[in-house]
mmCIF file of C-alpha atoms in Angstrom:
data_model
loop_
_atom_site.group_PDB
_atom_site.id
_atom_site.type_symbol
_atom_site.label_atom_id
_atom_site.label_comp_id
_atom_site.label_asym_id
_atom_site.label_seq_id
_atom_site.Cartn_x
_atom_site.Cartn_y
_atom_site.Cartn_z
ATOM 1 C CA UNK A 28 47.151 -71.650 -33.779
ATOM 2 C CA UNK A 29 50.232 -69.159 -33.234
ATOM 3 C CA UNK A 30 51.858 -69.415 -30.129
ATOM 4 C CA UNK A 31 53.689 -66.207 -28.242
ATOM 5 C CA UNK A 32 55.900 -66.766 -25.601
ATOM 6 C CA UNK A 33 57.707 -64.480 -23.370
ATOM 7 C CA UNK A 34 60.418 -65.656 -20.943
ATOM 8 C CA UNK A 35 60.771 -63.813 -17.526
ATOM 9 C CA UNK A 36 62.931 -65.469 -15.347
ATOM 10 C CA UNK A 37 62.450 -69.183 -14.876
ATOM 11 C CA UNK A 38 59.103 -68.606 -15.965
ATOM 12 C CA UNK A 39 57.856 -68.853 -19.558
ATOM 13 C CA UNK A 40 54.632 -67.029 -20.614
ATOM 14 C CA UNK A 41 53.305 -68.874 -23.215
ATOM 15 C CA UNK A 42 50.115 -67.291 -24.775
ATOM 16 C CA UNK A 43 47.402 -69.249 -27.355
ATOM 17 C CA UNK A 44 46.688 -66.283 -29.804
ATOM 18 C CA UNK A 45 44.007 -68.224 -31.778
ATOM 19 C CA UNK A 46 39.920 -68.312 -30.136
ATOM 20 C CA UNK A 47 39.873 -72.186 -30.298
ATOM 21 C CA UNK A 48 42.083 -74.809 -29.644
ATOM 22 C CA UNK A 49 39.928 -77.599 -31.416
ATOM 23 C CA UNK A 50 40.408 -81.316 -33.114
ATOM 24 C CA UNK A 51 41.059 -79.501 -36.051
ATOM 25 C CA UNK A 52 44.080 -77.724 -34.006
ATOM 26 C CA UNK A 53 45.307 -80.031 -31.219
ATOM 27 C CA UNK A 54 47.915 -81.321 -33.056
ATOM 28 C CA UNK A 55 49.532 -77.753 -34.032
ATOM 29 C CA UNK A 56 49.158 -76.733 -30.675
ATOM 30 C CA UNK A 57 51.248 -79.810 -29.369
ATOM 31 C CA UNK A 58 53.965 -79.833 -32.184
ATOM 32 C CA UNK A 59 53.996 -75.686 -31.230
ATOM 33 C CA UNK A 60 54.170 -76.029 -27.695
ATOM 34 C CA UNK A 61 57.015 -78.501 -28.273
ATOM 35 C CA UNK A 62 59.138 -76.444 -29.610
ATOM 36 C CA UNK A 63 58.522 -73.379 -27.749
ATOM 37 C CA UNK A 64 59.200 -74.890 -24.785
ATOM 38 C CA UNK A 65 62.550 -76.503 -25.150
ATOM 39 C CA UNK A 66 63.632 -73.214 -23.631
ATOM 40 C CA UNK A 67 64.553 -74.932 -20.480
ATOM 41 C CA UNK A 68 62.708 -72.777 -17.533
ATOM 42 C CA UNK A 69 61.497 -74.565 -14.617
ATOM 43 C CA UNK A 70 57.448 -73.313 -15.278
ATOM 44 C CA UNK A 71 55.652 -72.845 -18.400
ATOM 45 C CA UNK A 72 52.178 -70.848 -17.773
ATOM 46 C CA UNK A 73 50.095 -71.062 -20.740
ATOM 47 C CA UNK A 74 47.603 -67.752 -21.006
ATOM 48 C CA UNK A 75 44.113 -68.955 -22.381
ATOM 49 C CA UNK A 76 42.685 -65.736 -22.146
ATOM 50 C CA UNK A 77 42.013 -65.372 -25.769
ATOM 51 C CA UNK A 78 40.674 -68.975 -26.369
ATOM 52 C CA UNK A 79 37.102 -68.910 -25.960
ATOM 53 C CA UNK A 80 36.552 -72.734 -26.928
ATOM 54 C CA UNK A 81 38.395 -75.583 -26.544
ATOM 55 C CA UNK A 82 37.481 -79.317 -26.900
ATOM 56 C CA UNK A 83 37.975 -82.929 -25.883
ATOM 57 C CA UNK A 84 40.991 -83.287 -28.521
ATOM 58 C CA UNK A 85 42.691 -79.446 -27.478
ATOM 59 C CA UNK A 86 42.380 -81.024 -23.898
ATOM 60 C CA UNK A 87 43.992 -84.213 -24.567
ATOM 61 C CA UNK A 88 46.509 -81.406 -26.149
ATOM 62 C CA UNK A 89 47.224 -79.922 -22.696
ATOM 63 C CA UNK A 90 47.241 -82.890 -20.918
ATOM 64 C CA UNK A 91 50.101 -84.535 -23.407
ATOM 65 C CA UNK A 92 52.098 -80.742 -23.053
ATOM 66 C CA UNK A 93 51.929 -81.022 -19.653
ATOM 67 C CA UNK A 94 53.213 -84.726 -19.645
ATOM 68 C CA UNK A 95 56.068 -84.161 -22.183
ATOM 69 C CA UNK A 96 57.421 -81.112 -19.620
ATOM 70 C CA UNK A 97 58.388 -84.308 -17.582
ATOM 71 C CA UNK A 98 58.529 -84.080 -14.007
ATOM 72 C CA UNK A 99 60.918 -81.464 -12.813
ATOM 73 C CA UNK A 100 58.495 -79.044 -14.576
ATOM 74 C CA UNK A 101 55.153 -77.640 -14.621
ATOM 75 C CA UNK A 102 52.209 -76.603 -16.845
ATOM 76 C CA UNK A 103 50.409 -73.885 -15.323
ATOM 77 C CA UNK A 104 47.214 -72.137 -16.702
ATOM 78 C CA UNK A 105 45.677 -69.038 -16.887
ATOM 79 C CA UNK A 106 42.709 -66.626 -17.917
ATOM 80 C CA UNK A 107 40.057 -69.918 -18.628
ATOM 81 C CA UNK A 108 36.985 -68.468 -20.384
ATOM 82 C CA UNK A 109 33.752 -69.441 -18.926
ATOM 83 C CA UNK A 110 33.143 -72.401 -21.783
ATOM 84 C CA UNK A 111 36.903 -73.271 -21.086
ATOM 85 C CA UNK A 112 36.619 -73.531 -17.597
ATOM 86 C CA UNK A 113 33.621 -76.175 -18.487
ATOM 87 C CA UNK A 114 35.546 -78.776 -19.504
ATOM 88 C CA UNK A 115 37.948 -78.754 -16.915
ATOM 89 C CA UNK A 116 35.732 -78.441 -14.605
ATOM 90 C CA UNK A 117 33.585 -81.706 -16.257
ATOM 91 C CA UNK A 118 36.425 -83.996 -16.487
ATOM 92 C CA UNK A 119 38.013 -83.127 -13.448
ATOM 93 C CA UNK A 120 41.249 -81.750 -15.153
ATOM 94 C CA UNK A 121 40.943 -78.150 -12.807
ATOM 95 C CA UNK A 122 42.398 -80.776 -10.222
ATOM 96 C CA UNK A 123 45.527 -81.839 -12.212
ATOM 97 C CA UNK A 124 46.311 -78.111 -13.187
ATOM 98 C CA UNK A 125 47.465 -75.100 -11.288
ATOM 99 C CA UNK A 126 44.900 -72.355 -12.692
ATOM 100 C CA UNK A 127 45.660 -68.773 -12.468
ATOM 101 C CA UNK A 128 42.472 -66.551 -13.244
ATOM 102 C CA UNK A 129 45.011 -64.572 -14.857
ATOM 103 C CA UNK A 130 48.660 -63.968 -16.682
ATOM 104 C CA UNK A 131 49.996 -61.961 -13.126
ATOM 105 C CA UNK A 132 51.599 -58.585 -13.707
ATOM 106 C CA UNK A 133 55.442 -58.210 -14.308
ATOM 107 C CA UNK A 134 57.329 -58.402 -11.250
ATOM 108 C CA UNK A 135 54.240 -59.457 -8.570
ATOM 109 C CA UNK A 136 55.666 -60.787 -5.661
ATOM 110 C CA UNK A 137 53.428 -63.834 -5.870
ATOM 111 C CA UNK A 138 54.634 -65.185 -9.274
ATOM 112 C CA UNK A 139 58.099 -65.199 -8.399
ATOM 113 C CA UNK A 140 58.657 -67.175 -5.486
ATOM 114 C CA UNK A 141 55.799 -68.871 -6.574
ATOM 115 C CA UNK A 142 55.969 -72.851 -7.301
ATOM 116 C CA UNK B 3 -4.201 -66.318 -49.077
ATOM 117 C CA UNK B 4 -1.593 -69.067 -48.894
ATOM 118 C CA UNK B 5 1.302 -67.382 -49.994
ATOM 119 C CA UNK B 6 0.611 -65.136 -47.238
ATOM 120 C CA UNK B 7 0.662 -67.271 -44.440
ATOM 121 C CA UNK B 8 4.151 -68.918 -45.939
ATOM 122 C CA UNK B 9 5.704 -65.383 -45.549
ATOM 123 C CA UNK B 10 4.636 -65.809 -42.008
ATOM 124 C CA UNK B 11 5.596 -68.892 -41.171
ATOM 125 C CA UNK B 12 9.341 -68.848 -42.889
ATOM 126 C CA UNK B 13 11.149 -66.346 -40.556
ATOM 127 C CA UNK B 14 9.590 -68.405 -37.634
ATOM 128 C CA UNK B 15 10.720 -71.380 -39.286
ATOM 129 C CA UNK B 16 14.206 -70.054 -39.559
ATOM 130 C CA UNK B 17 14.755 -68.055 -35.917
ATOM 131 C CA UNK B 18 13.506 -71.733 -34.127
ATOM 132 C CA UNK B 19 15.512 -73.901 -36.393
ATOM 133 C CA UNK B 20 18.728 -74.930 -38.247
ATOM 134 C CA UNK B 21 20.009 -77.347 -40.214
ATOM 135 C CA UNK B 22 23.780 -78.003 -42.052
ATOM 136 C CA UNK B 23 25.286 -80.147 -43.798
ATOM 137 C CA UNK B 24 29.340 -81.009 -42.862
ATOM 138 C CA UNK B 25 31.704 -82.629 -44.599
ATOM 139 C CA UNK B 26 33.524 -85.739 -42.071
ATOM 140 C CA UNK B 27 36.693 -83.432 -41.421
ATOM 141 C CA UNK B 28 38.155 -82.063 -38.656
ATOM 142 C CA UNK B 29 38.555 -78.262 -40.270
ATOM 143 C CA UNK B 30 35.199 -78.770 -41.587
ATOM 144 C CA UNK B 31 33.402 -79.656 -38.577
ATOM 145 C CA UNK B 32 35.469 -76.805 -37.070
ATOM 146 C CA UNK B 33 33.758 -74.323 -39.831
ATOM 147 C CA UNK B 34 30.601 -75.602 -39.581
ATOM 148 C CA UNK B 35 30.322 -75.238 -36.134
ATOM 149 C CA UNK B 36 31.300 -71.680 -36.551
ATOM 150 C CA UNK B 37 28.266 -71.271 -39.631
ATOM 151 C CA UNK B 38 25.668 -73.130 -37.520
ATOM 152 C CA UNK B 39 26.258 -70.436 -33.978
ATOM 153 C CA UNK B 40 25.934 -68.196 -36.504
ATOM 154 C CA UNK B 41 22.169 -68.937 -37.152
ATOM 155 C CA UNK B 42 19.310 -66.996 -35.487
ATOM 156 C CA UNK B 43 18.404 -70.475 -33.372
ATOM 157 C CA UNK B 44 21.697 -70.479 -31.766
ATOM 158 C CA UNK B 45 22.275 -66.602 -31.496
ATOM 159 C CA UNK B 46 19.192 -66.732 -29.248
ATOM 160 C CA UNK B 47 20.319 -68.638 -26.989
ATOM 161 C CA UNK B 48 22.220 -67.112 -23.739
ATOM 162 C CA UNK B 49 25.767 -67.056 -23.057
ATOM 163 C CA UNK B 50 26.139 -70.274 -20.872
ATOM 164 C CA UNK B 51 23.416 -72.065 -23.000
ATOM 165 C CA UNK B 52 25.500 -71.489 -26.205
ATOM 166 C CA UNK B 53 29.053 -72.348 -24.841
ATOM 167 C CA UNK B 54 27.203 -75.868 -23.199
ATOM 168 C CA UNK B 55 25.861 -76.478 -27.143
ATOM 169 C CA UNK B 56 29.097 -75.932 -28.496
ATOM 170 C CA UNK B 57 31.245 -78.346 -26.461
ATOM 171 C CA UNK B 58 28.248 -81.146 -27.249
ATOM 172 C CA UNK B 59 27.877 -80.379 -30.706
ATOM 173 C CA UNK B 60 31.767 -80.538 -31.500
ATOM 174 C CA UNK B 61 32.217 -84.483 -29.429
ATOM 175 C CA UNK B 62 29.177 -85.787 -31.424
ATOM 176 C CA UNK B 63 30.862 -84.337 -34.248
ATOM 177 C CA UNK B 64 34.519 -84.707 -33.982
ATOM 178 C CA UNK B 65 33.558 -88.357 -32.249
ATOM 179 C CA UNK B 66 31.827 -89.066 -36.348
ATOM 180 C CA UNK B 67 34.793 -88.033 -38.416
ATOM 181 C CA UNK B 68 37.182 -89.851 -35.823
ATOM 182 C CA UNK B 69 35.424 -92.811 -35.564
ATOM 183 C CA UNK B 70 32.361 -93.546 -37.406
ATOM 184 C CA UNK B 71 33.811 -92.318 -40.630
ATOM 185 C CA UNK B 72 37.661 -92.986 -39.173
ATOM 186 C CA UNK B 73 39.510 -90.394 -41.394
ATOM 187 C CA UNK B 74 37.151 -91.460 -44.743
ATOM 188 C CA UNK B 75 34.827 -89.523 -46.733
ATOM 189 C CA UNK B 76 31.302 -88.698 -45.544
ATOM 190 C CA UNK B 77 28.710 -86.236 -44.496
ATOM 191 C CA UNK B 78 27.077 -85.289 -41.278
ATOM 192 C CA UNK B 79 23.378 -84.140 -41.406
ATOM 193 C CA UNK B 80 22.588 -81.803 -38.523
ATOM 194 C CA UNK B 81 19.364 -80.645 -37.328
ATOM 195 C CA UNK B 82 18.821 -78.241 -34.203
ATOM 196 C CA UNK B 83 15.123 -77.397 -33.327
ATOM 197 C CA UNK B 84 13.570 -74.580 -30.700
ATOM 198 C CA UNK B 85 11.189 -76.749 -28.875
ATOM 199 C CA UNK B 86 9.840 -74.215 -25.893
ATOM 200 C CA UNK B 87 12.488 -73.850 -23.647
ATOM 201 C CA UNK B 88 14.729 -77.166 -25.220
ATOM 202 C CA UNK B 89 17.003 -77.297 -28.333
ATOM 203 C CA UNK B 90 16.287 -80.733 -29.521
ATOM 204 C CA UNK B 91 19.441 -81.933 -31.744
ATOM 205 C CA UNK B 92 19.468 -84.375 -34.272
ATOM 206 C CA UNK B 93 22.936 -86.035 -36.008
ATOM 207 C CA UNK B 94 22.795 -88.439 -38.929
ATOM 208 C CA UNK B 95 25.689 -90.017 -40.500
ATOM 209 C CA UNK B 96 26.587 -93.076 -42.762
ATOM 210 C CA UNK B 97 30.008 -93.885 -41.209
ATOM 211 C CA UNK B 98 30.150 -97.280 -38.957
ATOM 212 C CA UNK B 99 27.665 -98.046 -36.776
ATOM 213 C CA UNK B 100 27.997 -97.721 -33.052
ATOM 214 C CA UNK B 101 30.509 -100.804 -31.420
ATOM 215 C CA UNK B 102 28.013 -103.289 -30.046
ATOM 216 C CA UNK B 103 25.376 -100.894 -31.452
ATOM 217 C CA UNK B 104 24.943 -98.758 -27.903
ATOM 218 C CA UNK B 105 26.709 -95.099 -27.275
ATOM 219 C CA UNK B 106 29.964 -95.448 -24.547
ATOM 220 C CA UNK B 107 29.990 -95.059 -21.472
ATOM 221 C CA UNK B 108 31.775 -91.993 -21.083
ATOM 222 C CA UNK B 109 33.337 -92.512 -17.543
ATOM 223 C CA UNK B 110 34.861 -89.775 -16.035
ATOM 224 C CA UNK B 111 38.645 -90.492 -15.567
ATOM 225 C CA UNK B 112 40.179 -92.028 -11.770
ATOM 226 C CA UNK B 113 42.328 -90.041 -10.085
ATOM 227 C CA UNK B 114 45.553 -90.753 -12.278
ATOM 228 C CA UNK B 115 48.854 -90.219 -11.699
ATOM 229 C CA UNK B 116 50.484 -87.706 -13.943
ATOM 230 C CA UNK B 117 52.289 -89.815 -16.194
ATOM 231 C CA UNK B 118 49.298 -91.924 -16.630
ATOM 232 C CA UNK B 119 46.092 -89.063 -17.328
ATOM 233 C CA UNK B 120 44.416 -89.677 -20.061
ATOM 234 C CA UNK B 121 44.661 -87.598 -23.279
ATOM 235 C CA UNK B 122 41.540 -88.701 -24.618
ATOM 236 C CA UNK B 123 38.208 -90.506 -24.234
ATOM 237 C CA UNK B 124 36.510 -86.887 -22.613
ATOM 238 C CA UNK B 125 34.037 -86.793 -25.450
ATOM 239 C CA UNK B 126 30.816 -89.050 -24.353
ATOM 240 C CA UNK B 127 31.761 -88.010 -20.988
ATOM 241 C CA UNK B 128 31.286 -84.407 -21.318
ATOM 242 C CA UNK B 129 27.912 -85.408 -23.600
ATOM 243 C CA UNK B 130 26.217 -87.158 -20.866
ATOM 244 C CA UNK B 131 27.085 -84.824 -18.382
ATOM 245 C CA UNK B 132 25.640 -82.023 -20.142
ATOM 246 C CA UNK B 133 22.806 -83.196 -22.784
ATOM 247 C CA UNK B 134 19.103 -85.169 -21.902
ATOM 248 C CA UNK B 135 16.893 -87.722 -23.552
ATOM 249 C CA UNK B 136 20.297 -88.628 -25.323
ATOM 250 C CA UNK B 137 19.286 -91.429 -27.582
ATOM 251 C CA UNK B 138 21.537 -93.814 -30.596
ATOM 252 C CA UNK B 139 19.582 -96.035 -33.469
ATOM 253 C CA UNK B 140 20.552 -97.444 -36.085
ATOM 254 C CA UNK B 141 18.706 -97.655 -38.909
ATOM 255 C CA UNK B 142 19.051 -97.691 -42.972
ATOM 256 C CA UNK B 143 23.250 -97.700 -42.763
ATOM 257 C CA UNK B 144 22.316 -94.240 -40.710
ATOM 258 C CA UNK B 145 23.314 -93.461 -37.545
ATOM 259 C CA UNK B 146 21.104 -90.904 -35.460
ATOM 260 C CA UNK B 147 21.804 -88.979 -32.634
ATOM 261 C CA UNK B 148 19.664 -87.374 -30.814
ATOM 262 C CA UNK B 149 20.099 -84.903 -27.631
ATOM 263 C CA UNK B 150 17.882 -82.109 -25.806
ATOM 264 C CA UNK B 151 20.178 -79.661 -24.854
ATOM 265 C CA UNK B 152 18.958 -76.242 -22.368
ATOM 266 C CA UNK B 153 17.706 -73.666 -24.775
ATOM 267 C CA UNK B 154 17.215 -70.684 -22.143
ATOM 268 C CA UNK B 155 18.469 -70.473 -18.638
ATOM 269 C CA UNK B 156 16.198 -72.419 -16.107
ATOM 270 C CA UNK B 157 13.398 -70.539 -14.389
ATOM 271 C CA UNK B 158 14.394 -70.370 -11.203
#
């Protein structure tokens, strides 16, 4: 799964190039994730636009992102496919995250004073 | 003329069912997920239908190499049948049989702090919510699966 992040402001745009974030992935994704965000900005949004499935395992993934950001910082997402926004929706995990239905423009208002 | 009716019958055969064999492996289960949405059963099917399929099929599947075979060697037998507007799903393997020989519970999680959400245990969860008729034997050192999943968008 390759990872691209861009950094605007205290924001970092991270975005899942791969279409499935899967058992056979989750653990990539993590050990990515990691290391792209020791960058130290106060919100990470991760794009999911171009993941069209993702399962149990590449949710436990997100959850243990989200939970080694620590608590001065957040995991946001954005652009959840329909099957993607499934299994949040089933186990409940659309109420842990901030969702986005998409990565916002550069330099909209709402993004930056956001959070 | 039987060979006639057998050139009837196959391409009916093969547009209302599938079958695959997978090896217990995460990158294999991952492939053969991808080779069996492929197939003219699953092609049929409509958007939402499809995406549903694919989040059951990969649990049962990734729950087999995780924990029935637990990182050893094996194969999963997969069956999928068209029946009217049902796909009737059938998953056979040889790893370990069920714990106390019944399929989990699959609660959903309790409202968690963050430190303490879960990063696993989503799978049976997500299969009961979204599968029927879901049934577990064990029989011959085999453990079958079986599921009716939505095969066409409710009438409404």
């Amino acid at each position: 799964m390759d990872l691209k992040a861009e950094q605007r402001g205290d924001l970092l745009i991270v975005t899942a190039m791969g279409d499935r974030i899967d058992a056979a992935g989750a653990i990539q994704f993590k050990d990515r994730m990691r290391e792209i965000t020791e960058a130290p900005t106060r919100r990470v949004l991760l794009d999911l636009s171009r993941v069209s499935f993702l399962d149990s395992s590449g949710l436990g993934a997100v959850v243990a992102v989200m939970k080694a950001l620590g608590p001065d910082r957040k995991l946001e997402l954005a652009g959840l496919t329909p099957t993607v926004q499934k299994v949040f929706r089933l186990t409940r995990m659309d109420s842990v995250f901030t969702i986005h239905p998409a990565v916002p423009d550069r330099g909209q208002p709402g993004l930056r004073d956001a959070g | 003329m039987p060979g006639d009716s057998l050139r009837r019958l196959v391409p009916q055969e093969a547009a209302d069912q599938a079958r695959i064999v997978i090896r217990a492996d995460p990158m294999a289960v991952r492939d053969g997920l991808r080779a069996l949405f492929d197939m003219p059963v699953l092609r049929a099917m409509p958007e939402t239908e499809r995406g549903v399929a694919q989040i059951v099929l990969a649990e049962a599947l990734n729950n087999i190499v995780e924990h029935a075979y637990a990182g050893g060697d094996g194969v999963i037998r997969v069956s999928l049948r068209r029946q009217r507007a049902d796909l009737l799903c059938q998953i056979e393997d040889q790893g370990a049989p069920m714990p106390g020989g019944v399929l989990p519970a699959g609660v959903p999680h309790p409202a968690a702090a963050r430190e303490d959400l879960p990063e696993g245990g989503f799978g049976w969860h997500m299969i009961r919510a979204l599968s029927r008729n879901l049934r577990y034997r064990r029989s011959d050192g085999r453990n079958h699966l079986s599921f009716r999943l939505d095969a066409r968008r409710p009438a409404p």
